[in-house]
Tab-separated table of C-alpha atoms in Angstrom:
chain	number	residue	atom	x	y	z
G	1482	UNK	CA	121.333	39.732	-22.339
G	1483	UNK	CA	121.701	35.975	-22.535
G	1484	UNK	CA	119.454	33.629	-21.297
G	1485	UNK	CA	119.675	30.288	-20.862
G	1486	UNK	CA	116.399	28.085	-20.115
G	1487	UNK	CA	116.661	24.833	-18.742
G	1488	UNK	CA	112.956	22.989	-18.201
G	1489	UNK	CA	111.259	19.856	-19.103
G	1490	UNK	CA	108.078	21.439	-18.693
G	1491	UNK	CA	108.031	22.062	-22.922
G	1492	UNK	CA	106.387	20.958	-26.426
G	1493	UNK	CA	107.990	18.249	-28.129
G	1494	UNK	CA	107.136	16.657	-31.502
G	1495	UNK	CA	105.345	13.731	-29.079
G	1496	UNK	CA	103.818	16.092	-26.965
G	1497	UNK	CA	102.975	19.611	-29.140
G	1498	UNK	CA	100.138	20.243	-26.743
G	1499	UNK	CA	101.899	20.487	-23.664
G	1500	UNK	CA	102.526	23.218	-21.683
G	1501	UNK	CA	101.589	26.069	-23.919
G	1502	UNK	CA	102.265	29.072	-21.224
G	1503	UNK	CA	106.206	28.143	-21.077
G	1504	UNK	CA	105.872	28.109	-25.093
G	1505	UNK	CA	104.591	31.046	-25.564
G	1506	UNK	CA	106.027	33.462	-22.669
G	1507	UNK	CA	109.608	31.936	-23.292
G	1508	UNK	CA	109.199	32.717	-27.539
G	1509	UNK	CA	107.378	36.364	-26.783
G	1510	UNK	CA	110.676	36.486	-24.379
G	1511	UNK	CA	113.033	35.342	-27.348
G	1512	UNK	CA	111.991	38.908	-28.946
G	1513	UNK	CA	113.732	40.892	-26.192
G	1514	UNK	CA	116.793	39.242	-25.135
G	1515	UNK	CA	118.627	36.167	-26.506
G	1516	UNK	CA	117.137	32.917	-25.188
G	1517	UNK	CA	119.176	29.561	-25.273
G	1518	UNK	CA	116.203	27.486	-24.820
G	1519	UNK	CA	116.664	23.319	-23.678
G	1520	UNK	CA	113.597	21.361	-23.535
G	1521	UNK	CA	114.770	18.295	-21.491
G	1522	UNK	CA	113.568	14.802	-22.657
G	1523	UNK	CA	114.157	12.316	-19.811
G	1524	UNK	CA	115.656	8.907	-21.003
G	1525	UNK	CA	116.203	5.344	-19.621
G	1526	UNK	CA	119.781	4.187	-19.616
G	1527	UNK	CA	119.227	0.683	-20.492
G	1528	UNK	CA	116.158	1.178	-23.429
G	1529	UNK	CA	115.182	4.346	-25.881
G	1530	UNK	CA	111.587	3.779	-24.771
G	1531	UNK	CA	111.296	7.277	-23.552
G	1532	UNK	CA	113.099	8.243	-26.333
G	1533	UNK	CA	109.986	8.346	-27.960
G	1534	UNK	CA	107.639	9.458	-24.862
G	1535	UNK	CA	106.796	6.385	-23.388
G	1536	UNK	CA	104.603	5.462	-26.817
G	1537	UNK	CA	106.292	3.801	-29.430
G	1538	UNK	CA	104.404	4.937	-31.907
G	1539	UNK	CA	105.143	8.310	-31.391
G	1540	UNK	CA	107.692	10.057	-33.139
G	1541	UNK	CA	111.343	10.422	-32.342
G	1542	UNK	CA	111.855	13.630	-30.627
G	1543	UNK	CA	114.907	15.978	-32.742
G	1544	UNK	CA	117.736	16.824	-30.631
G	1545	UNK	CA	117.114	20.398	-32.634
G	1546	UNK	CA	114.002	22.059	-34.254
G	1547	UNK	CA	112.189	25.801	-34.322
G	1548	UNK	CA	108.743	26.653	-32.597
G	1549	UNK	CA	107.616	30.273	-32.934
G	1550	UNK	CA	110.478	31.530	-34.403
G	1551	UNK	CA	112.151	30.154	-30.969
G	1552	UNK	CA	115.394	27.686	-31.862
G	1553	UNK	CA	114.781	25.143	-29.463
G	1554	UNK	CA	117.161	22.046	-28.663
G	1555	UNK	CA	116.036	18.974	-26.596
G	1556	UNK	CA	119.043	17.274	-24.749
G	1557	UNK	CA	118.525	13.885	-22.972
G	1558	UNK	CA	118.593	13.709	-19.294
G	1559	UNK	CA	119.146	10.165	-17.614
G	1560	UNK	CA	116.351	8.614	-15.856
G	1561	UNK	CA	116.882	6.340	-13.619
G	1562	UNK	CA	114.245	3.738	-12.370
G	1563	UNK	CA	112.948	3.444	-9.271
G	1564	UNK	CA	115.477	5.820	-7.958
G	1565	UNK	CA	113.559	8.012	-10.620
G	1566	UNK	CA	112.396	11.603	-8.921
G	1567	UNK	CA	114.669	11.749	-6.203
G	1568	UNK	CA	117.852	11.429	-8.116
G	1569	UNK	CA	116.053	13.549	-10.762
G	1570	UNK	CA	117.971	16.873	-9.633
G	1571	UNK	CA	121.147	15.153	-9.718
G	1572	UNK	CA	121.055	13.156	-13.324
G	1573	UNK	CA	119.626	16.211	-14.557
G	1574	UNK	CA	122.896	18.026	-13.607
G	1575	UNK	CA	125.363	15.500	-14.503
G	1576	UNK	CA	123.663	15.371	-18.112
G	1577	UNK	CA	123.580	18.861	-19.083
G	1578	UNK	CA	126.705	20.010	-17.452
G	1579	UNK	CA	129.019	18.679	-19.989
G	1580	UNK	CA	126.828	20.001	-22.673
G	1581	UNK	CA	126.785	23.675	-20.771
G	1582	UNK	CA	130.502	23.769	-19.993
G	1583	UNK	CA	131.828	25.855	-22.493
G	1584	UNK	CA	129.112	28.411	-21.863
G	1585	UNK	CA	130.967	29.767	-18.716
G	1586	UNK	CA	130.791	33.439	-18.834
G	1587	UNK	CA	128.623	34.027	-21.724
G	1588	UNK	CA	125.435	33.646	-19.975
G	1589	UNK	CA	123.505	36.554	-18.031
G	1590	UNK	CA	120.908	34.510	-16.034
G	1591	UNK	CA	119.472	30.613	-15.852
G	1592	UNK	CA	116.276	29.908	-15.993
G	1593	UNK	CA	114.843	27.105	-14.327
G	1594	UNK	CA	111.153	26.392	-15.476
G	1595	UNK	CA	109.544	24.149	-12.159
G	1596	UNK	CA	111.039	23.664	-9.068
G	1597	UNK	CA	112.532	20.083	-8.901
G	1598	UNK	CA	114.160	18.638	-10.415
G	1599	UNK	CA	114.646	21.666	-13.258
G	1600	UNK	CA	114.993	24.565	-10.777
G	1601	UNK	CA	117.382	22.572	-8.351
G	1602	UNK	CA	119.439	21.304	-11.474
G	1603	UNK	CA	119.539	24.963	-12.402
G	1604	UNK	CA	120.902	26.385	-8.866
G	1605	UNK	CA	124.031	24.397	-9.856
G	1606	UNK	CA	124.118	24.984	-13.711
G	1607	UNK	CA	124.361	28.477	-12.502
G	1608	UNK	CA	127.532	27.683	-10.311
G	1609	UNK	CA	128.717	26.109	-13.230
G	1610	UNK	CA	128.047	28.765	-15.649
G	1611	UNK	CA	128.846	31.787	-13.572
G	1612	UNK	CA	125.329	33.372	-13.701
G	1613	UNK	CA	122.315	33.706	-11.084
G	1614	UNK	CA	119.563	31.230	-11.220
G	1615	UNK	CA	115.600	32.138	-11.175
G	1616	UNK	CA	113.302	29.528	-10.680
G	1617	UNK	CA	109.496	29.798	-12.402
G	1618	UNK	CA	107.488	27.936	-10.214
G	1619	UNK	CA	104.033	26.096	-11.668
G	1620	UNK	CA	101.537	24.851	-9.591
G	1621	UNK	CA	101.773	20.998	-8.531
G	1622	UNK	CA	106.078	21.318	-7.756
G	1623	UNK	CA	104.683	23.708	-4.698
G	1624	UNK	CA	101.351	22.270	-4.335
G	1625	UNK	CA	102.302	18.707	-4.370
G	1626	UNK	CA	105.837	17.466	-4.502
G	1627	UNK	CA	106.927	19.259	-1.130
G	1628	UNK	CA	104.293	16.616	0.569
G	1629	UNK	CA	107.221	14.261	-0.130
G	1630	UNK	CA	109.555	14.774	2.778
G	1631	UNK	CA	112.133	13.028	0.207
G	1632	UNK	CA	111.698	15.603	-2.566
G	1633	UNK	CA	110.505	18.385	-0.052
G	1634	UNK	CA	114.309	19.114	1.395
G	1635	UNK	CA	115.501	19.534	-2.461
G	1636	UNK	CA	112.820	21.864	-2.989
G	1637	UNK	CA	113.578	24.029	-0.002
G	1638	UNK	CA	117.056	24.000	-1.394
G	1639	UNK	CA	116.402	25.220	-4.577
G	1640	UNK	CA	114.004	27.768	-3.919
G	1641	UNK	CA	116.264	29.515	-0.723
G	1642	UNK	CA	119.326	29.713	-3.348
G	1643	UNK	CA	117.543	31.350	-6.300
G	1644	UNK	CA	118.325	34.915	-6.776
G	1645	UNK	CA	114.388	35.359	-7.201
G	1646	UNK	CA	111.289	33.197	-7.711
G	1647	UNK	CA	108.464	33.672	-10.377
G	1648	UNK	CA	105.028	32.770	-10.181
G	1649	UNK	CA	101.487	33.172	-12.074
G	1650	UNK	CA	99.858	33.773	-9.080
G	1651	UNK	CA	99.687	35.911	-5.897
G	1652	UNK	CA	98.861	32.295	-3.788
G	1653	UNK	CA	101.545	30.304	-5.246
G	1654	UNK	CA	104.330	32.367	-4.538
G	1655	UNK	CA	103.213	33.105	-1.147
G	1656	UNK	CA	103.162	29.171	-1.254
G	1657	UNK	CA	106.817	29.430	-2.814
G	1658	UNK	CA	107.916	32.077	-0.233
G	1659	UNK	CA	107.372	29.510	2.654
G	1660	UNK	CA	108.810	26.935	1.110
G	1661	UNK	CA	112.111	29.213	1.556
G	1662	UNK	CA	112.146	31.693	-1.611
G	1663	UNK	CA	112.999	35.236	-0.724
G	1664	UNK	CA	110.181	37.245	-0.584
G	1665	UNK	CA	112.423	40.808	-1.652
G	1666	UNK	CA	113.040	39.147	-4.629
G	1667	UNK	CA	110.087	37.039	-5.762
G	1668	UNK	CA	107.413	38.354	-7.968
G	1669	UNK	CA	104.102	37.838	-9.476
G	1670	UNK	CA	104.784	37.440	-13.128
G	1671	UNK	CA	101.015	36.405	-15.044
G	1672	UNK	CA	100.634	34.231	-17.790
G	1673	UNK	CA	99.223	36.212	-20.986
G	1674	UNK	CA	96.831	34.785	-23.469
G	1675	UNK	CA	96.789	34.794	-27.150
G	1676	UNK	CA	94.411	38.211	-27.734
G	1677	UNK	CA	94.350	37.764	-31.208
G	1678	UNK	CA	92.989	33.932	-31.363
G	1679	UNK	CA	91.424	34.302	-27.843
G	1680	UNK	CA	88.589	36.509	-27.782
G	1681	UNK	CA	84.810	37.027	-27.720
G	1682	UNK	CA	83.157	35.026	-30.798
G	1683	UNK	CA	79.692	34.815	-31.749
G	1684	UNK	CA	78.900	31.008	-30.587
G	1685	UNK	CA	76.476	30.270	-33.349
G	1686	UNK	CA	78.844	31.251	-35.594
G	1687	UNK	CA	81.578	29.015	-33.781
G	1688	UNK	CA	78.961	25.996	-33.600
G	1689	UNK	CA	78.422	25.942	-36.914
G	1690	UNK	CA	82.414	25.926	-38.008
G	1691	UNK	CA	82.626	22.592	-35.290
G	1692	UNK	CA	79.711	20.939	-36.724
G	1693	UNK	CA	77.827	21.528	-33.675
G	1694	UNK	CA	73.982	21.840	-33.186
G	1695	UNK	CA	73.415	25.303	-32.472
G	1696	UNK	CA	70.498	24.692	-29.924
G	1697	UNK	CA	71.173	23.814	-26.378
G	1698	UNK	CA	73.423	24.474	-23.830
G	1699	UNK	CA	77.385	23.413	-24.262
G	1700	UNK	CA	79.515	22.897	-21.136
G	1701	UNK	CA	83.417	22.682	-22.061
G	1702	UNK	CA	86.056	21.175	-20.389
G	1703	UNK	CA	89.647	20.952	-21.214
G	1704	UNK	CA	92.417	19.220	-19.641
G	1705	UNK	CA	93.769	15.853	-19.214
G	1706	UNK	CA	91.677	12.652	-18.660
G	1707	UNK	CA	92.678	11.948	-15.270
G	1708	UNK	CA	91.066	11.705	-11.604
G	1709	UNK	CA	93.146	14.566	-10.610
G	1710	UNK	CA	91.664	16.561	-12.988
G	1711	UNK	CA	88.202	16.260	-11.101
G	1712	UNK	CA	86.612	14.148	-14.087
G	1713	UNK	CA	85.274	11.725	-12.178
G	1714	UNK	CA	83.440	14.113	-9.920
G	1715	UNK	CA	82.325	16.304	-13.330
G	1716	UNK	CA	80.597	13.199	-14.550
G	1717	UNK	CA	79.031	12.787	-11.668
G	1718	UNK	CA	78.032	16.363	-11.297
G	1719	UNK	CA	76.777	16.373	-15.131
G	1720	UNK	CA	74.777	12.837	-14.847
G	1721	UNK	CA	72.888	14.739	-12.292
G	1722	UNK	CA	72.493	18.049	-14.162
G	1723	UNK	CA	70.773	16.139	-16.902
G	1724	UNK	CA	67.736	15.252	-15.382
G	1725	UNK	CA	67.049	18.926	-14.681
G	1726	UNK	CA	69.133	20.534	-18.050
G	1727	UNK	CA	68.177	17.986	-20.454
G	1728	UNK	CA	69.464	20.574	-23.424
G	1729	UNK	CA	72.958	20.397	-21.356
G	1730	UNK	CA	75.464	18.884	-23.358
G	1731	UNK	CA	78.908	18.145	-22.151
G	1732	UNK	CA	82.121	18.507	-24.313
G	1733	UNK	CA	85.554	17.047	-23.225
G	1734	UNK	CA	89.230	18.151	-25.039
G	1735	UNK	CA	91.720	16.042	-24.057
G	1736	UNK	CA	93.463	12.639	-23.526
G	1737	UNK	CA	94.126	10.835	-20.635
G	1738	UNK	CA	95.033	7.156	-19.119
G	1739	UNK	CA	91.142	7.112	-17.597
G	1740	UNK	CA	89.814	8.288	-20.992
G	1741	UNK	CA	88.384	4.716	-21.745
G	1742	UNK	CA	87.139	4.351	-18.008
G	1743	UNK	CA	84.873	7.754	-18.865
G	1744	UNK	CA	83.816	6.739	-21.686
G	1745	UNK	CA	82.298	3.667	-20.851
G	1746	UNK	CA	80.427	5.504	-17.369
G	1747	UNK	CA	79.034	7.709	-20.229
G	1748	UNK	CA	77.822	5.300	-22.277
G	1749	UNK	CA	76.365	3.594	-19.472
G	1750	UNK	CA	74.319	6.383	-18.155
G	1751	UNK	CA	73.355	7.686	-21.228
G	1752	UNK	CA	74.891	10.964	-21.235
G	1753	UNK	CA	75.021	14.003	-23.508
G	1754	UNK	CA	78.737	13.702	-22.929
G	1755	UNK	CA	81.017	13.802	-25.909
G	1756	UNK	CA	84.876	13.223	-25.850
G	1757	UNK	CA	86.964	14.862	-28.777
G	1758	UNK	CA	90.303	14.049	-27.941
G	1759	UNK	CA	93.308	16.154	-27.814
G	1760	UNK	CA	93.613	19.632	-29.926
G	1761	UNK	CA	95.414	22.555	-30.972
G	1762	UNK	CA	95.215	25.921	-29.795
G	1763	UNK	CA	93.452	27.246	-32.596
G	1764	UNK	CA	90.695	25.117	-32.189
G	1765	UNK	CA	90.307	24.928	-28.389
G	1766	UNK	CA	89.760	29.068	-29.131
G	1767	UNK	CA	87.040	27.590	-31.179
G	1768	UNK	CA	85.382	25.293	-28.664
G	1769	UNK	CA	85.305	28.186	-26.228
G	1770	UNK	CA	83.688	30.520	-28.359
G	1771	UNK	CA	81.004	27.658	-28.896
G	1772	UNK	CA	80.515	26.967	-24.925
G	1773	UNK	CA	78.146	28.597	-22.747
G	1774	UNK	CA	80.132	27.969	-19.706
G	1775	UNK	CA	84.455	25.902	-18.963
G	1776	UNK	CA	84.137	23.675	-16.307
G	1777	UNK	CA	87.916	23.055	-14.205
G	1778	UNK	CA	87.158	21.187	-11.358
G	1779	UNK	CA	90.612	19.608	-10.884
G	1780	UNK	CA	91.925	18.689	-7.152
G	1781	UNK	CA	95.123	20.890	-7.613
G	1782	UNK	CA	95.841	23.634	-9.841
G	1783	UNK	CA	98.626	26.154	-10.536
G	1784	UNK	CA	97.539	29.108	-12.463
G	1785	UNK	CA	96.090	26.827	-15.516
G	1786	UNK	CA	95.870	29.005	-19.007
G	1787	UNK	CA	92.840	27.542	-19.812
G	1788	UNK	CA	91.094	29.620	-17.361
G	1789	UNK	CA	92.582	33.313	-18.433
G	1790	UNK	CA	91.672	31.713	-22.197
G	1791	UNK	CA	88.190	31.436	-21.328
G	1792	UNK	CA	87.301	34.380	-19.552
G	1793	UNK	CA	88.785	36.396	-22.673
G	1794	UNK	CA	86.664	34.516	-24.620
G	1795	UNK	CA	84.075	35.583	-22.248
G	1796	UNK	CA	83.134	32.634	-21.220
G	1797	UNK	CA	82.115	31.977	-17.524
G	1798	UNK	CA	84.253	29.154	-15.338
G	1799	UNK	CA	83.041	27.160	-13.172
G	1800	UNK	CA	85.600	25.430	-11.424
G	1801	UNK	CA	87.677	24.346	-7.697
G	1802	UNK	CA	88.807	26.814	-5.167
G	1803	UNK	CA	92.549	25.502	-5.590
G	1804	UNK	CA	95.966	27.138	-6.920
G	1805	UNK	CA	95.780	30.297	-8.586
G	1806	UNK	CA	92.400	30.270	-9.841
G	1807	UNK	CA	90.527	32.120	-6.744
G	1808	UNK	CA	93.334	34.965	-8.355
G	1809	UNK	CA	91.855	34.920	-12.134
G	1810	UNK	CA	87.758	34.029	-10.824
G	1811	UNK	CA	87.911	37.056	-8.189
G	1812	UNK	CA	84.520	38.404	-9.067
G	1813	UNK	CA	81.065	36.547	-9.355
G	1814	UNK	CA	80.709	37.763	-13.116
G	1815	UNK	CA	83.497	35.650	-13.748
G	1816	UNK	CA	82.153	32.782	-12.751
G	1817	UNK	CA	81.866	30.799	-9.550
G	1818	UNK	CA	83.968	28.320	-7.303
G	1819	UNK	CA	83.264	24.869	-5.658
G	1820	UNK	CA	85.315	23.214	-3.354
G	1821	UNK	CA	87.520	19.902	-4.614
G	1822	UNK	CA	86.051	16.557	-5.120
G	1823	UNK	CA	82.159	17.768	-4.326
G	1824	UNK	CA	79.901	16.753	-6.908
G	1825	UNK	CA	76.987	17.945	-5.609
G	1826	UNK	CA	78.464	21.416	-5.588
G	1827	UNK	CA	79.597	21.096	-8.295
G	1828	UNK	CA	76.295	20.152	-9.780
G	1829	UNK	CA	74.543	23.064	-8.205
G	1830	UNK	CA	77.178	25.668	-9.388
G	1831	UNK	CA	77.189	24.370	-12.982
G	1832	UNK	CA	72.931	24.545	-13.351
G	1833	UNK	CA	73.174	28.276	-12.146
G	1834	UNK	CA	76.021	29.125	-14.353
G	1835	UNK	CA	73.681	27.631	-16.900
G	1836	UNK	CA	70.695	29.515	-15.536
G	1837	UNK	CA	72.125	32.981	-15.314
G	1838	UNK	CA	72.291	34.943	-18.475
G	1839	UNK	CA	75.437	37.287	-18.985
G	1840	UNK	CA	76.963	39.527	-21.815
G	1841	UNK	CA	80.619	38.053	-23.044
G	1842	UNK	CA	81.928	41.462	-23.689
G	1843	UNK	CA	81.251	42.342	-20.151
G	1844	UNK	CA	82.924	39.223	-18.979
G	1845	UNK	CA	85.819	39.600	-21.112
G	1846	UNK	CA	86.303	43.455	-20.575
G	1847	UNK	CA	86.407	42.369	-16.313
G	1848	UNK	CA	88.816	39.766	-17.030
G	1849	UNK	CA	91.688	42.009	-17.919
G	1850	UNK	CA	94.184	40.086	-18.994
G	1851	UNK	CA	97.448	40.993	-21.053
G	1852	UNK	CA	98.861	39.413	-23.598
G	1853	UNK	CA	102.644	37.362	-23.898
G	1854	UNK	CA	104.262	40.240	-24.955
G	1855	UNK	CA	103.678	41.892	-21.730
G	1856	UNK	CA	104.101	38.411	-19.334
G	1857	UNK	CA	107.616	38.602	-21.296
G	1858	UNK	CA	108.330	41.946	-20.500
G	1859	UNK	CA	107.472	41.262	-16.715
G	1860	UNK	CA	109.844	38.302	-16.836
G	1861	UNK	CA	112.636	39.552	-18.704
G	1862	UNK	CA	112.327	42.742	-15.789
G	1863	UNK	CA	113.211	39.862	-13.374
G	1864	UNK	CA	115.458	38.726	-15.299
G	1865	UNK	CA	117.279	41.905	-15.672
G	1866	UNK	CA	117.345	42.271	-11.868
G	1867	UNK	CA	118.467	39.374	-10.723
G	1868	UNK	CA	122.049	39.770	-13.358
G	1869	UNK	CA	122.683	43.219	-11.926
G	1870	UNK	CA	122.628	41.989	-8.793
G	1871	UNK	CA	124.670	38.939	-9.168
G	1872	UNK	CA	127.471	41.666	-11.198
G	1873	UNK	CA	126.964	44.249	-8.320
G	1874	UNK	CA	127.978	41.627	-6.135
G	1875	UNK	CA	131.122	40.546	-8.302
G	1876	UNK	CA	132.356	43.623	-8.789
């Protein structure tokens, strides 16, 4: 079966941190079936400025390259500003459909990875191509972009004409389902995790590889740098957890636009609070093994990987009551959740999560989570589906 993936929501050379679920679940998916993977990069018709990612310093994306054994091409879409989001579904179309043309008939199923504009686009690459479409919802493109009631049409669109709908979370695509997705044919399919990189360490041992003190207590967030990340109101809750954890020290992967705005609150209020930057898989499994507790306490969520990472670390979460995490967090062992933008709550949650002492293996073992190679499997079943049908139908 041939399978053609059509998402912005991708790695690039500027960006290899980003979204890590799609890369992994779409190359564990590569081994079954044949994927024809494009990871859009958006560009501006008058400059190449996101050419190279809005930083030009960064490097020049390749129209071609390999990622996990996954070949892996990287089209340009038109952007156009100020128009920008709503005309997304359309210029997304326009661009790849010359491109896809002489792939009529010799693909089984399109993938669209988010709703709009890649799962709209995707409806009509299907037309195009003669093949069903299934959109993979995320989080924020059901969460958030329906509040538009510009966008909110296009995503009722999309959704109601996809042969079925995947999500990483029983909430979300109940959240998909009344945005217009058929609920015979949508499905839960869950992220995996990385079982062989992701699992319980010894955190002395994982302190020492970091250069970390081994003493005291390490809190562990990971994410971008942003207020809708709940950073702001982790700050506050941590500012406040010092004066009655003083051994409490806070450690925060990832970049952001705010990141210098943080740092200068921390320096201000003298805080344990250290900010590492941006970093790669291997050593985020690292950081986790170190950390006594992850701390997500973003406003909106989808299903984030971070979460299933941790807990098969066996590492507790504290985090919001958003998204897809009340799915993963369902038991107290697990962890606990606060509601969004509360940091008192917060506060309180993180100095009992601190408090309370727990075995890893225990939290690990409750956890339960597979790895890619079964999320691919659950996919590719979906996959499978919705091309029988769509033949059934011709024939």
């Amino acid at each position: 079966m041939k399978v053609l993936i059509a998402t912005q929501i991708f790695p690039n050379h500027a960006r290899p941190e980003m979204a890590p679920y799609n890369r992994h679940q779409f190359a564990a998916l590569a081994k079954y079936c044949d994927v024809d993977m494009r990871a859009l990069i958006p560009v501006h018709p008058a400059t190449r400025v996101l050419e190279r990612w809005r930083a030009t310093d960064q490097p020049i994306i390749p129209k071609k390259t390999e990622l996990d054994g996954l070949r892996i091409l990287h089209p340009r879409v038109l952007y156009i500003p100020k128009v920008g989001q709503v005309a997304a579904g359309a210029t997304y179309f326009a661009s790849l459909a010359p491109q896809l043309l002489p792939l009529r008939g010799k693909v089984d199923v399109v993938l669209g990875s988010f709703a709009y504009p890649d799962g709209w686009a995707s409806v009509f690459l299907g037309r195009l191509l003669g093949a069903p479409t299934v959109i993979k919802v995320h989080g924020s493109d059901i969460n958030v972009l329906p509040k538009s009631r510009l966008l909110r049409p296009n995503i009722r669109f999309a959704l109601s004409r996809a042969a079925a709908v995947v999500a990483p979370s029983r909430p979300l695509l109940d959240a998909a389902v009344g945005l217009g997705a058929t609920a015979q044919h949508s499905r839960v399919v869950m992220n995996g995790v990385n079982t062989r990189l992701f699992r319980v360490r010894e955190r002395g041992a994982c302190r020492r590889s970091l250069g970390e003190p081994e003493a005291g207590r390490m809190l562990l967030f990971v994410g971008r740098l942003e207020p809708e990340k709940g950073v702001d109101e982790l700050l506050e809750a941590f500012r406040a957890l010092s004066g009655t954890h003083s051994d409490a020290r806070l450690v925060l992967v990832g970049d952001g636009v705010a990141r210098g705005r943080y740092e200068s609150f921390v320096l201000q209020h003298s805080l344990n609070a250290h900010f590492i930057g941006a970093r790669d898989h291997d050593e985020i499994a690292t950081w986790l093994g170190a950390s006594d507790l992850l701390t997500l306490p973003s406003w909106a969520e989808g299903t984030p990987n971070v979460v299933i990472e941790a807990l098969v670390s066996g590492r507790r979460v504290v985090a919001t009551d958003v998204g897809g995490i009340p799915h993963v967090v369902p038991d107290p062992l697990l962890g606990e959740l606060v509601p969004v933008r509360d940091p008192s709550k917060l506060r309180a949650a993180l100095g009992r999560a601190l408090d309370e002492s727990y075995n890893p293996g225990e939290v690990a073992k409750a956890a339960g989570f597979g790895d890619w190679s079964d999320s691919a499997q659950n996919l590719l079943a979906v996959l499978q589906d919705a091309a029988h049908r769509y033949r059934s139908r011709a024939n």
